Amino acid sequence: MYSSSVIKRLILIHVLAIQPLLINSDLSLNTTNAYLNHKCLVNQGKYKPGSKYEDRLKRTLKMFYSGSYKGYDGIGDSTFSAIIQCRGDSYGPKCHDCFATALSALSRRCPWYKGRIIWYDQCLLAISSFNSIGKIDYDNNFCMSNAKKVEGNVISFMIAWNTLIDDLTKSATSGDNYTLYSVGEKRYKGDMLYGMVQCTKGLSPKACQECVLFISLHFQDCLNDRRGGRAVGCSCTIQLLLISSELSLNTTNAYVNHKCLVSQGKYKPGSKYEELLNTTIGILYVDSRDNKGFTLFGGSTLSALLQCRGDS
């Protein structure tokens, strides 16, 4: 039997499947601190330079700057609130750097606005003219999804990812030392489905569960048949990624290692060895563009090998 929250999500599948995507963009594996979105809350008005609001804002952001290493900070009263929330695996210097980046960008994008929000891959910075601490924000959210669709039975896939999100939500909100953050994986037809759930600190476990259910229902049209996606808000975020068993998680061309073969000595500039080396590298360069994935050149005095990964 599936949980009631899974069933609630699945009710909307057929209705929402015919609606267009809100945002159609590739989902990364989140190895960088990419800018995601921002919003100037125009309805909250602007503050004036030298005002009490500006003074309160500056003092709060200064406090955040020194305290952002913790991964979360929040302060609020009836006329002001601010939150810095970093992703659960982005703490210490990562969180601090993300906050500095977000603060600089938000000041440029929404100058003088009392209410403003900016999302980066590793952090959220939200400022408001009323107290939003511990409350679910139902209005300020967005969705991003992978352009690739899931092959086969969409209903089966939806059951799998809803079950994973339910499990992660329970993990994030269970026990006395609940973290409001959880990551996990689940097998799906030989592939691996990865997921993340995070709620903003200050929410109760019950409010976190309600927020996750709301955002997954609200953006089901964005997520229901895609190989990856994330629904992002001020109060909670969910993320899903389906990785084929045939592919590596290493989707970037990261440097791995190198070795200088000192025992073979050095060549001199202008030597025959350099001339042969340059010619060989030219051959490898041409061959590398022909999608061969492999080129070998060798003789009695020089050999060179170009080998690309099987899926590259």
Coordinates of C-alpha atoms in Angstrom, one line a residue:
M1 CA 0.0 0.0 0.0
Y2 CA 1.2 3.5 -0.8
S3 CA 1.0 6.4 1.7
S4 CA -1.8 8.9 1.5
S5 CA 0.6 11.6 0.3
V6 CA 1.8 9.5 -2.6
I7 CA -1.8 8.8 -3.6
K8 CA -2.7 12.6 -3.4
R9 CA 0.2 13.4 -5.8
L10 CA -0.8 10.6 -8.2
I11 CA -4.4 11.9 -8.5
L12 CA -3.2 14.9 -10.5
I13 CA -1.0 13.0 -13.0
H14 CA -3.4 12.7 -15.9
V15 CA -4.7 16.3 -15.5
L16 CA -1.2 17.9 -15.2
A17 CA 0.5 15.8 -17.8
I18 CA -1.0 17.8 -20.6
Q19 CA 0.2 21.2 -19.2
P20 CA 3.4 22.8 -20.4
L21 CA 6.6 22.9 -18.4
L22 CA 7.2 25.9 -16.3
I23 CA 10.9 25.9 -16.9
N24 CA 12.6 23.6 -19.3
S25 CA 16.3 23.4 -18.5
D26 CA 18.9 20.7 -17.8
L27 CA 19.4 19.7 -14.3
S28 CA 23.0 19.6 -13.1
L29 CA 24.5 17.4 -10.5
N30 CA 25.0 20.5 -8.4
T31 CA 28.7 20.5 -8.2
T32 CA 28.9 24.3 -8.6
N33 CA 27.2 27.2 -6.9
A34 CA 25.1 28.2 -9.9
Y35 CA 22.6 31.1 -9.8
L36 CA 19.1 29.7 -10.0
N37 CA 16.5 32.5 -9.7
H38 CA 15.6 35.7 -7.9
K39 CA 12.5 37.7 -7.1
C40 CA 12.0 41.3 -6.1
L41 CA 8.9 41.5 -3.9
V42 CA 7.6 44.7 -5.4
N43 CA 4.4 44.7 -3.3
Q44 CA 6.4 45.2 -0.1
G45 CA 7.7 48.5 -1.4
K46 CA 11.1 50.1 -1.1
Y47 CA 13.0 51.6 1.8
K48 CA 14.8 54.9 1.8
P49 CA 18.6 55.4 2.3
G50 CA 19.3 56.2 6.0
S51 CA 16.0 54.8 7.2
K52 CA 15.5 52.6 10.2
Y53 CA 14.8 49.7 7.9
E54 CA 18.1 50.1 6.2
D55 CA 19.9 50.3 9.5
R56 CA 18.2 47.1 10.6
L57 CA 19.0 45.4 7.3
K58 CA 22.7 46.3 7.5
R59 CA 23.0 45.1 11.1
T60 CA 21.3 41.8 10.2
L61 CA 23.4 41.2 7.1
K62 CA 26.6 42.0 9.0
M63 CA 25.6 39.4 11.6
F64 CA 24.8 36.9 8.8
Y65 CA 28.2 37.5 7.3
S66 CA 30.0 36.3 10.4
G67 CA 27.5 33.6 11.2
S68 CA 26.9 32.1 7.7
Y69 CA 29.4 29.3 8.4
K70 CA 26.7 27.6 10.4
G71 CA 24.6 26.9 7.4
Y72 CA 21.5 28.7 8.6
D73 CA 20.7 32.0 10.3
G74 CA 17.3 33.7 10.7
I75 CA 16.0 36.8 12.5
G76 CA 12.6 38.4 12.4
D77 CA 9.9 40.5 14.1
S78 CA 6.7 42.1 13.0
T79 CA 8.4 44.6 10.6
F80 CA 11.4 42.6 9.3
S81 CA 12.8 39.2 8.7
A82 CA 15.8 37.7 7.0
I83 CA 17.0 34.1 6.3
I84 CA 20.2 32.6 5.0
Q85 CA 19.7 28.9 4.4
C86 CA 22.5 26.8 2.8
R87 CA 22.0 23.3 1.3
G88 CA 22.5 20.6 3.8
D89 CA 25.9 19.5 2.3
S90 CA 27.1 23.1 1.9
Y91 CA 28.3 24.4 5.2
G92 CA 31.4 26.2 6.6
P93 CA 33.3 28.1 3.9
K94 CA 30.9 26.9 1.1
C95 CA 27.9 28.5 2.9
H96 CA 29.8 31.6 3.7
D97 CA 31.0 32.1 0.1
C98 CA 27.5 31.5 -1.2
F99 CA 26.0 34.0 1.1
A100 CA 28.6 36.6 0.0
T101 CA 27.8 35.9 -3.6
A102 CA 24.0 36.0 -3.0
L103 CA 24.1 39.2 -1.1
S104 CA 26.1 41.0 -3.8
A105 CA 23.9 39.8 -6.6
L106 CA 20.7 40.6 -4.7
S107 CA 21.8 44.1 -4.0
R108 CA 22.3 44.7 -7.7
R109 CA 19.1 42.9 -8.9
C110 CA 16.7 44.4 -6.3
P111 CA 18.1 47.7 -5.1
W112 CA 16.2 49.3 -2.2
Y113 CA 13.4 46.7 -2.2
K114 CA 12.2 45.7 1.3
G115 CA 11.4 42.2 0.2
R116 CA 13.7 40.2 -2.0
I117 CA 14.8 36.6 -2.5
I118 CA 17.7 35.0 -4.4
W119 CA 18.4 31.3 -4.9
Y120 CA 21.7 29.8 -5.7
D121 CA 22.5 26.1 -6.0
Q122 CA 24.0 26.1 -2.5
C123 CA 22.0 28.7 -0.6
L124 CA 18.9 30.9 -0.3
L125 CA 18.9 34.5 0.9
A126 CA 15.4 35.9 1.7
I127 CA 14.5 39.3 3.1
S128 CA 11.0 40.5 4.0
S129 CA 9.2 43.4 5.6
F130 CA 7.3 41.0 7.9
N131 CA 8.1 38.0 10.0
S132 CA 8.4 34.9 7.8
I133 CA 10.4 32.8 10.3
G134 CA 8.8 29.4 10.9
K135 CA 6.0 30.0 8.3
I136 CA 5.4 28.2 5.0
D137 CA 5.8 30.5 2.0
Y138 CA 3.3 29.2 -0.6
D139 CA 3.9 32.0 -3.1
N140 CA 7.6 32.3 -3.8
N141 CA 8.7 29.1 -5.6
F142 CA 9.7 27.8 -9.0
C143 CA 10.5 24.6 -10.8
M144 CA 13.3 23.4 -13.1
S145 CA 13.4 20.1 -15.0
N146 CA 15.5 18.0 -17.2
A147 CA 14.7 18.2 -20.9
K148 CA 14.9 14.4 -21.2
K149 CA 11.7 12.4 -20.5
V150 CA 11.4 9.1 -18.7
E151 CA 10.9 6.2 -21.1
G152 CA 8.1 3.7 -20.4
N153 CA 5.4 3.7 -17.8
V154 CA 5.2 7.3 -16.3
I155 CA 2.8 6.1 -13.6
S156 CA 5.4 3.6 -12.4
F157 CA 8.0 6.2 -12.3
M158 CA 5.8 8.6 -10.4
I159 CA 5.1 6.0 -7.8
A160 CA 8.9 5.4 -7.4
W161 CA 9.8 9.1 -7.0
N162 CA 6.9 9.9 -4.7
T163 CA 7.8 7.0 -2.5
L164 CA 11.4 8.2 -2.4
I165 CA 10.3 11.8 -1.5
D166 CA 8.0 10.4 1.2
D167 CA 10.9 8.3 2.7
L168 CA 13.3 11.3 2.6
T169 CA 10.7 13.6 4.2
K170 CA 10.2 11.2 7.0
S171 CA 14.0 10.9 7.5
A172 CA 14.3 14.7 7.5
T173 CA 11.6 15.2 10.1
S174 CA 11.9 12.2 12.4
G175 CA 13.4 11.9 15.9
D176 CA 14.4 14.5 18.5
N177 CA 17.4 15.7 16.4
Y178 CA 15.6 16.1 13.1
T179 CA 17.7 17.9 10.5
L180 CA 15.0 19.0 7.9
Y181 CA 17.4 17.7 5.3
S182 CA 17.8 14.2 3.8
V183 CA 19.3 12.6 0.7
G184 CA 18.8 9.1 -0.6
E185 CA 18.5 6.8 -3.6
K186 CA 16.1 4.1 -4.9
R187 CA 16.5 1.5 -7.6
Y188 CA 14.2 2.0 -10.6
K189 CA 14.2 -0.6 -13.3
G190 CA 17.9 -1.1 -13.2
D191 CA 18.7 2.6 -13.0
M192 CA 19.2 4.7 -9.8
L193 CA 16.9 7.4 -8.7
Y194 CA 18.5 10.0 -6.4
G195 CA 16.6 12.5 -4.3
M196 CA 16.9 15.3 -1.8
V197 CA 14.5 17.0 0.6
Q198 CA 15.3 20.1 2.6
C199 CA 13.2 22.5 4.6
T200 CA 14.2 25.9 5.9
K201 CA 15.3 25.8 9.6
G202 CA 12.6 27.2 11.8
L203 CA 9.9 25.1 10.3
S204 CA 8.4 22.4 12.5
P205 CA 8.5 18.8 11.3
K206 CA 4.8 19.0 10.5
A207 CA 5.2 22.2 8.6
C208 CA 8.1 20.7 6.7
Q209 CA 5.9 17.7 5.7
E210 CA 3.1 20.0 4.6
C211 CA 5.5 22.2 2.5
V212 CA 7.0 19.2 0.7
L213 CA 3.6 17.8 -0.1
F214 CA 2.5 21.2 -1.4
I215 CA 5.5 21.9 -3.6
S216 CA 5.5 18.4 -5.1
L217 CA 1.8 18.6 -5.9
H218 CA 2.1 22.2 -7.2
F219 CA 4.9 21.3 -9.6
Q220 CA 3.9 17.9 -10.6
D221 CA 3.5 19.0 -14.2
C222 CA 7.1 20.0 -14.2
L223 CA 8.4 16.8 -12.7
N224 CA 6.1 13.9 -13.6
D225 CA 7.8 12.5 -16.7
R226 CA 11.3 14.0 -16.5
R227 CA 14.6 12.3 -15.7
G228 CA 15.4 15.0 -13.3
G229 CA 14.0 18.1 -11.7
R230 CA 13.8 20.3 -8.7
A231 CA 11.0 22.3 -7.1
V232 CA 12.5 25.2 -5.2
G233 CA 10.9 27.5 -2.6
C234 CA 11.7 29.7 0.3
S235 CA 10.4 27.1 2.8
C236 CA 11.4 23.8 1.2
T237 CA 13.1 22.2 -1.8
I238 CA 12.9 18.8 -3.4
Q239 CA 15.2 17.4 -6.0
L240 CA 15.2 14.2 -8.2
L241 CA 17.6 12.8 -10.6
L242 CA 17.4 9.5 -12.6
I243 CA 20.8 8.2 -13.6
S244 CA 21.2 5.3 -16.0
S245 CA 23.1 2.4 -14.8
E246 CA 25.2 2.7 -17.9
L247 CA 26.4 6.1 -17.1
S248 CA 28.9 7.4 -14.5
L249 CA 28.0 10.2 -12.1
N250 CA 31.2 12.0 -13.4
T251 CA 29.4 14.2 -16.0
T252 CA 32.1 16.9 -15.9
N253 CA 35.5 16.8 -17.4
A254 CA 37.4 17.1 -14.1
Y255 CA 41.1 16.8 -13.8
V256 CA 42.0 13.5 -12.1
N257 CA 45.8 13.1 -12.1
H258 CA 49.1 13.4 -14.1
K259 CA 52.6 12.0 -14.0
C260 CA 55.8 13.3 -15.4
L261 CA 58.0 10.4 -16.5
V262 CA 61.2 11.8 -15.2
S263 CA 63.2 8.7 -16.0
Q264 CA 62.7 9.3 -19.7
G265 CA 64.4 12.7 -19.6
K266 CA 63.6 16.0 -21.4
Y267 CA 63.8 17.1 -25.0
K268 CA 65.3 20.3 -26.2
P269 CA 63.4 23.1 -28.0
G270 CA 63.7 22.8 -31.7
S271 CA 64.8 19.2 -31.6
K272 CA 63.6 16.5 -33.9
Y273 CA 61.7 15.0 -30.9
E274 CA 59.8 18.2 -30.5
E275 CA 59.0 18.4 -34.2
L276 CA 57.7 14.8 -34.1
L277 CA 55.8 15.5 -30.9
N278 CA 54.0 18.5 -32.5
T279 CA 53.1 16.5 -35.6
T280 CA 51.7 13.7 -33.5
I281 CA 49.7 16.0 -31.3
G282 CA 48.2 17.5 -34.5
I283 CA 47.1 14.1 -35.7
L284 CA 45.5 13.4 -32.3
Y285 CA 43.7 16.7 -32.4
V286 CA 42.2 16.0 -35.8
D287 CA 41.2 12.4 -34.8
S288 CA 39.7 13.6 -31.5
R289 CA 37.1 15.6 -33.5
D290 CA 36.0 12.6 -35.5
N291 CA 34.3 10.9 -32.5
K292 CA 36.7 7.9 -32.6
G293 CA 37.4 8.0 -28.9
F294 CA 40.7 6.3 -29.4
T295 CA 43.9 7.1 -31.4
L296 CA 47.3 5.4 -31.1
F297 CA 50.6 6.6 -32.7
G298 CA 54.0 5.0 -32.2
G299 CA 57.5 4.5 -33.5
S300 CA 60.9 3.6 -32.2
T301 CA 61.4 7.0 -30.5
L302 CA 57.9 8.2 -29.6
S303 CA 54.5 6.9 -28.9
A304 CA 51.2 8.7 -28.0
L305 CA 47.8 7.5 -27.0
L306 CA 44.5 9.3 -26.8
Q307 CA 41.7 7.3 -25.0
C308 CA 38.3 8.8 -24.2
R309 CA 35.8 7.3 -21.8
G310 CA 33.4 4.9 -23.4
D311 CA 30.5 7.4 -23.1
S312 CA 32.5 10.4 -24.1

